[in-house]
Tab-separated table of C-alpha atoms in Angstrom:
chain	number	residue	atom	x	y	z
A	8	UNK	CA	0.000	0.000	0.000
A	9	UNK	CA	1.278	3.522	-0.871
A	10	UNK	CA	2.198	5.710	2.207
A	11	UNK	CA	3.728	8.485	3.626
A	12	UNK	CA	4.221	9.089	6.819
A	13	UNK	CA	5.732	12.423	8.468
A	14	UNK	CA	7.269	13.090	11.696
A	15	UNK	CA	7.035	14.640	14.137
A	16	UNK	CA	3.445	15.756	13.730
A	17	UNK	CA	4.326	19.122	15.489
A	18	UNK	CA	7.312	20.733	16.542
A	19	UNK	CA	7.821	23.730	18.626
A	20	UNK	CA	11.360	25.744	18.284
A	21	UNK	CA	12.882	29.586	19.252
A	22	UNK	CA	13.178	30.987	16.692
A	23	UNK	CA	16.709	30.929	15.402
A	24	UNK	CA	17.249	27.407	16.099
A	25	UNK	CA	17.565	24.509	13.397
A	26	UNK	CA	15.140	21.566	12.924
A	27	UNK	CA	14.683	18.909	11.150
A	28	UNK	CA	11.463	16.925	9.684
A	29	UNK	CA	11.558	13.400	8.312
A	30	UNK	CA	9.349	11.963	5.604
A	31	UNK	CA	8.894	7.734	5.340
A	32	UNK	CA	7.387	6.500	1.928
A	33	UNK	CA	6.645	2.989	1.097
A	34	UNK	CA	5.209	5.011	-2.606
A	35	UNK	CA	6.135	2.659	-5.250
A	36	UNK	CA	7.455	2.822	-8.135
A	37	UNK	CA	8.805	6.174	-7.089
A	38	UNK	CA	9.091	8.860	-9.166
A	39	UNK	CA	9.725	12.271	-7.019
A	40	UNK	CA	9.393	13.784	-3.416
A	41	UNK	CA	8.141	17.310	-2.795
A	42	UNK	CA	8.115	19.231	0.154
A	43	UNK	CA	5.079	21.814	0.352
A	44	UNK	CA	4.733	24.641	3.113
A	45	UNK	CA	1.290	25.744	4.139
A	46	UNK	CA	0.698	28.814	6.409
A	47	UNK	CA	-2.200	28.706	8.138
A	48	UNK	CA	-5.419	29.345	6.070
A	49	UNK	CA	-3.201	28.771	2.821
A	50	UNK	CA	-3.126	26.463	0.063
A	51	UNK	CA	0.422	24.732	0.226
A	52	UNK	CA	3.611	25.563	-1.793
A	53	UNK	CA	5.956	23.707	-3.170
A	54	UNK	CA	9.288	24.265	-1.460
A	55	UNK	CA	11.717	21.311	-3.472
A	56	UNK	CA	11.408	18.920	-5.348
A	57	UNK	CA	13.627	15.353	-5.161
A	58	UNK	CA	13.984	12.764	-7.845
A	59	UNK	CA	15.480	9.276	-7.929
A	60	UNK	CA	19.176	10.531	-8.508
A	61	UNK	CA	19.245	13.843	-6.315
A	62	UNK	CA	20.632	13.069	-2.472
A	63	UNK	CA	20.191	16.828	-1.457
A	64	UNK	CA	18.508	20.325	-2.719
A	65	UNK	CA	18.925	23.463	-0.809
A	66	UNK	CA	16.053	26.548	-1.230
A	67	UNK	CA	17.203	28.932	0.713
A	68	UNK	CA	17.415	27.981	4.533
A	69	UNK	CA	15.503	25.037	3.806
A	70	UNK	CA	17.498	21.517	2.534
A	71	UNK	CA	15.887	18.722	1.611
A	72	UNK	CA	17.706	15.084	1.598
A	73	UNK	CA	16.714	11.662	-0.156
A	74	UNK	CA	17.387	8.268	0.711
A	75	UNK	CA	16.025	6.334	-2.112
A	76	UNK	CA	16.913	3.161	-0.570
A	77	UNK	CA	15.957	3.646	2.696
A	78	UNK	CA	12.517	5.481	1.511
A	79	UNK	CA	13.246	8.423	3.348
A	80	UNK	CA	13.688	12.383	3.052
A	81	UNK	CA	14.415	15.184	5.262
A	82	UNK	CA	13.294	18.783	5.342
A	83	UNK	CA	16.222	20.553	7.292
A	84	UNK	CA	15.147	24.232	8.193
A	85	UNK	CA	18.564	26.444	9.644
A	86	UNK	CA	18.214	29.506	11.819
A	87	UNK	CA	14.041	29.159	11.857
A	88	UNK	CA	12.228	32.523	11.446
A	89	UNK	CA	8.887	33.339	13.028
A	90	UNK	CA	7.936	33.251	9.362
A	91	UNK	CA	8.632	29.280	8.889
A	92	UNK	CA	5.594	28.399	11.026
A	93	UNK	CA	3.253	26.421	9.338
A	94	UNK	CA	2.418	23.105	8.418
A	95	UNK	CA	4.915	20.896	5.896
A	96	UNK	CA	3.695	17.998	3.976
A	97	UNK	CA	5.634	15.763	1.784
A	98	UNK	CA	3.917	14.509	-1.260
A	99	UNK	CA	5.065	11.371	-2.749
A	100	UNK	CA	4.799	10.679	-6.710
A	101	UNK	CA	4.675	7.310	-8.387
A	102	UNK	CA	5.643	6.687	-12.220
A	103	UNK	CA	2.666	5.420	-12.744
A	104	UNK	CA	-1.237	6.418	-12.696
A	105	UNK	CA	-1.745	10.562	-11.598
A	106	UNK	CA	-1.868	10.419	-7.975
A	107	UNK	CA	0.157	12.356	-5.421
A	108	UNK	CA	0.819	10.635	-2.172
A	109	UNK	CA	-0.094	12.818	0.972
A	110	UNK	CA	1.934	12.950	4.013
A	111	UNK	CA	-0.726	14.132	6.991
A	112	UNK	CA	2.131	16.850	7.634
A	113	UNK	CA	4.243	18.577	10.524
A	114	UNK	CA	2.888	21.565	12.451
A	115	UNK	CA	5.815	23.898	12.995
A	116	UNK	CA	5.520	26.615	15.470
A	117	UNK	CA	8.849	29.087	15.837
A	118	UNK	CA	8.280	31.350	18.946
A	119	UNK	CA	10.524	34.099	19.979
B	15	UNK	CA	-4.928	34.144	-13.801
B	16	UNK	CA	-2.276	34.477	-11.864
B	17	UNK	CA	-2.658	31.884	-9.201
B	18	UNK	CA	-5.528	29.269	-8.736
B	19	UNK	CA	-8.506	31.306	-7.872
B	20	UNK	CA	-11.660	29.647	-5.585
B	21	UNK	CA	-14.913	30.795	-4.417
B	22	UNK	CA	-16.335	30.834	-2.344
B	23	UNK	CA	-13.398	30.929	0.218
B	24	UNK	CA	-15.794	30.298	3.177
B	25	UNK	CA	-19.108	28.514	2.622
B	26	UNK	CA	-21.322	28.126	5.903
B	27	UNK	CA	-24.647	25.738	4.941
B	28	UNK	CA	-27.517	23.762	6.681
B	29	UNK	CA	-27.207	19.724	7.049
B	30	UNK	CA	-28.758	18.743	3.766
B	31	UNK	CA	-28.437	21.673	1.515
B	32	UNK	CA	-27.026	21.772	-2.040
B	33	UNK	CA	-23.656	23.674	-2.537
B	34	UNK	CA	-21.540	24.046	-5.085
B	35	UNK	CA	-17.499	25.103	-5.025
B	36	UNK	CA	-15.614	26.607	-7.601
B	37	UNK	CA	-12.254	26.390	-9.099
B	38	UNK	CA	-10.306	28.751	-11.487
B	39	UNK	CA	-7.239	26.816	-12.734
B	40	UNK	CA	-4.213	28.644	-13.382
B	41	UNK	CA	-4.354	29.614	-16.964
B	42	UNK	CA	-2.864	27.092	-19.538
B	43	UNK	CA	-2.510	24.243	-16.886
B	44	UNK	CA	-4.561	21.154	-18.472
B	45	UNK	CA	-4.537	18.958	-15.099
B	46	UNK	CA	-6.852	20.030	-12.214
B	47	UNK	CA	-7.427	17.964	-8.887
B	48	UNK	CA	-9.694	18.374	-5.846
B	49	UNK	CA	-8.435	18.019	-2.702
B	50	UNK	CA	-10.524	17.789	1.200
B	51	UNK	CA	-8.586	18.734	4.170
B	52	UNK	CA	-9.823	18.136	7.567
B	53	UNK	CA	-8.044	20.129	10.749
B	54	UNK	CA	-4.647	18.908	11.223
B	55	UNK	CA	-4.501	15.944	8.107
B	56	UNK	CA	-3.212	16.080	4.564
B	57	UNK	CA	-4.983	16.637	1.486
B	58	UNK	CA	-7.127	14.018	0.629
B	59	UNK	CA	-7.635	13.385	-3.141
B	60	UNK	CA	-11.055	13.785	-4.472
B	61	UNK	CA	-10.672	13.720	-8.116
B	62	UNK	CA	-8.461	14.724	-10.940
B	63	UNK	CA	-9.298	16.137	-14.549
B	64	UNK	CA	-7.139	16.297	-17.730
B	65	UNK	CA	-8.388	18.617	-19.950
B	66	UNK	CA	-12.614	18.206	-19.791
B	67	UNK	CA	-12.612	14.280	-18.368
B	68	UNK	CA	-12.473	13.240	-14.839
B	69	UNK	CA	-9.471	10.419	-15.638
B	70	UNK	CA	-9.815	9.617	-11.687
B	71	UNK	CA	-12.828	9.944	-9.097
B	72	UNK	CA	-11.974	7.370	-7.718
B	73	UNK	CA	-11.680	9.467	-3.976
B	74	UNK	CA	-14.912	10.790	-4.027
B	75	UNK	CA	-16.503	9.509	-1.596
B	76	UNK	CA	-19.998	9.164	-2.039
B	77	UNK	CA	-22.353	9.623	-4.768
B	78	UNK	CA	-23.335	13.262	-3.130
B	79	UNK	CA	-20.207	14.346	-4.788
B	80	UNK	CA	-19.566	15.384	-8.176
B	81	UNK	CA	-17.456	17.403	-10.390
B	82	UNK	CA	-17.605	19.056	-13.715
B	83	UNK	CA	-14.941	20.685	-15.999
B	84	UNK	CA	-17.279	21.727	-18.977
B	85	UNK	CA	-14.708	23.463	-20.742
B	86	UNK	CA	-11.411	22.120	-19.671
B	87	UNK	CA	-10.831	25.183	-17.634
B	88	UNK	CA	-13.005	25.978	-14.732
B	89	UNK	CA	-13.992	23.356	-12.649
B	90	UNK	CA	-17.234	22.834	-10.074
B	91	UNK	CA	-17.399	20.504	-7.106
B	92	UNK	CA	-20.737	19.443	-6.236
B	93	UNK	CA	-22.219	18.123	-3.218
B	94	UNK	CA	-25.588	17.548	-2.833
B	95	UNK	CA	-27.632	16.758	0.656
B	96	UNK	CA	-24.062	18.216	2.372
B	97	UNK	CA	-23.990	16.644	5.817
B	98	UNK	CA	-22.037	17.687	9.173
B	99	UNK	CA	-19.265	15.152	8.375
B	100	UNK	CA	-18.592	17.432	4.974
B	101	UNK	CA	-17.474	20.133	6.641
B	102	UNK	CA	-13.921	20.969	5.591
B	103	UNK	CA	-11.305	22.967	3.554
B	104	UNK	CA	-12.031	22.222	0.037
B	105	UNK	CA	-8.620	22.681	-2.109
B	106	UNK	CA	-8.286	22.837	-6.292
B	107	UNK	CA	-4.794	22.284	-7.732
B	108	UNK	CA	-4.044	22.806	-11.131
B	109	UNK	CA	-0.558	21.380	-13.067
B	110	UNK	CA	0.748	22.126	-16.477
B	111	UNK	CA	1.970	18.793	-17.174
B	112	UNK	CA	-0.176	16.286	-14.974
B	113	UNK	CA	2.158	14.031	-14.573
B	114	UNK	CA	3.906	13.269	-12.037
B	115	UNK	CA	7.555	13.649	-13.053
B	116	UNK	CA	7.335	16.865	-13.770
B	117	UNK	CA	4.317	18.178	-12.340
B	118	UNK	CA	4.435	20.711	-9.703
B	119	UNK	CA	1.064	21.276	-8.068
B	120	UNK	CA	-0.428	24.695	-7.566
B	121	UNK	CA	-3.046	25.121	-4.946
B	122	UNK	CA	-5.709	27.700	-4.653
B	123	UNK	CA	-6.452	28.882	-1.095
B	124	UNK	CA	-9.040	26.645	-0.480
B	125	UNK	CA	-12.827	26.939	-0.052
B	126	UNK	CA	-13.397	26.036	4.056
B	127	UNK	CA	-17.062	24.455	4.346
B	128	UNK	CA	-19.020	24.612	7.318
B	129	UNK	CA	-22.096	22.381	7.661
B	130	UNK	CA	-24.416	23.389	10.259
C-alpha cells in the first residue's frame, strides 16, 4: 500500500534554532518527493522537489535530503524565522497512474 | 490568472443543503485535482481532470459528490444533501503537465465548508 508518513506531527522551536522533519514512503514505483509549506489558512507551496538521482537540494534555509533506498527524506530548516511556522507535507509521486501521495504533515511553530 | 482562484473561500450551509465550489485553474494548466482537508490531516484526493474528463474519481466519496470541468478550464465541485461530516477545507490544484515527473502542483487557497 502507498504511504507516507511524516514526523514529528508538530514541533515547537525559538526561533533561530535549526530543525529537522523526516518523511517515510513505502510510494512505489517512485518517481519524485516534494516538500510543500502551508501557512495557516493557505493552500500549500511547493518548497523542493527530489527525484530518484538527487541526495540533497537546498532553497534557501531550507534543505531537503533523499534516501532512495531507505525510503526516506528530510526537510532541514537552519536559523528558523517566526515566518517558517506552518504546516509541511511531503507529497510522494509514483511513475505510474496521476496520484500524489499525501503525508498528513508537521505543524511547525517558531516562537521568539 | 495568476494563481488558482476559488470561491467561495468560506461557505457556511444547513445539514442537507445543495452547494456548489468553484475552481479557477491557473491559466494554460490542463490537469486540475480536488483536494478535502480536515483540521490537522493532509490533502485528501477527491478527483483529478485532464483537460474536460475526470481520468480519476476514484476518492470521491460518495455519490453526493460530483465534479464538472465543462470546458477544460473551470472546474465545479458538487455536493448535494451536504452533511455535518462534509465540513472541511475544500482545495483545487491545477498542473501544467499532470504528470507526475514533472508536475508541480499549484493550490488555490481553499474553499473552508461549514455544515451546520
Amino acid at each position: 500500500k502507498n504511504q507516507v508518513e511524516q514526523s514529528p506531527q508538530s514541533l515547537i522551536i525559538l526561533e533561530g534554532k535549526n530543525c529537522t522533519l523526516q518523511c517515510n514512503y513505502t510510494v512505489s514505483p517512485f518517481s519524485n518527493l516534494r516538500w510543500y509549506k502551508q501557512d495557516t489558512g493557505r493552500g500549500p507551496v511547493s518548497l523542493t522537489i527530489m527525484t530518484f538521482s538527487e541526495n540533497t537540494k537546498s532553497n534557501g534555509r531550507y534543505t531537503a535530503t533523499l534516501d532512495a533506498d531507505t525510503k526516506q527524506s528530510s526537510l532541514h530548516i537552519t536559523a528558523s524565522q517566526l515566518s517558517d511556522s506552518a504546516s509541511y507535507i511531503c507529497v510522494v509521486s509514483p511513475n505510474t497512474g496521476n496520484q500524489f501521495y499525501f503525508g498528513t504533515g508537521t505543524s511547525l511553530t517558531v516562537i521568539p | 490568472g495568476a494563481g488558482v482562484s476559488q470561491t467561495p473561500s468560506n461557505k457556511v450551509t444547513e445539514k442537507g443543503k445543495y452547494v456548489e465550489l468553484r475552481c479557477d485553474p491557473i491559466s494554460g494548466h490542463t490537469a486540475l485535482y480536488w483536494y478535502r482537508q480536515s483540521l490537522g490531516q493532509g490533502p485528501e484526493f477527491l478527483i483529478y481532470f485532464q483537460g474536460t474528463g475526470a481520468a480519476d474519481d476514484s476518492g470521491l466519496p460518495n455519490d453526493r459528490f460530483f465534479a464538472v470541468r465543462p470546458e477544460g478550464s473551470v472546474s465545479t465541485l458538487k455536493i448535494q444533501r451536504t452533511e455535518r461530516g462534509d465540513s472541511a477545507v475544500y482545495l483545487c490544484a491545477s498542473s501544467f503537465w499532470g504528470s507526475r515527473d514533472t508536475g508541480e502542483l499549484f493550490f488555490g487557497e481553499g474553499s473552508r465548508l461549514t455544515v451546520l
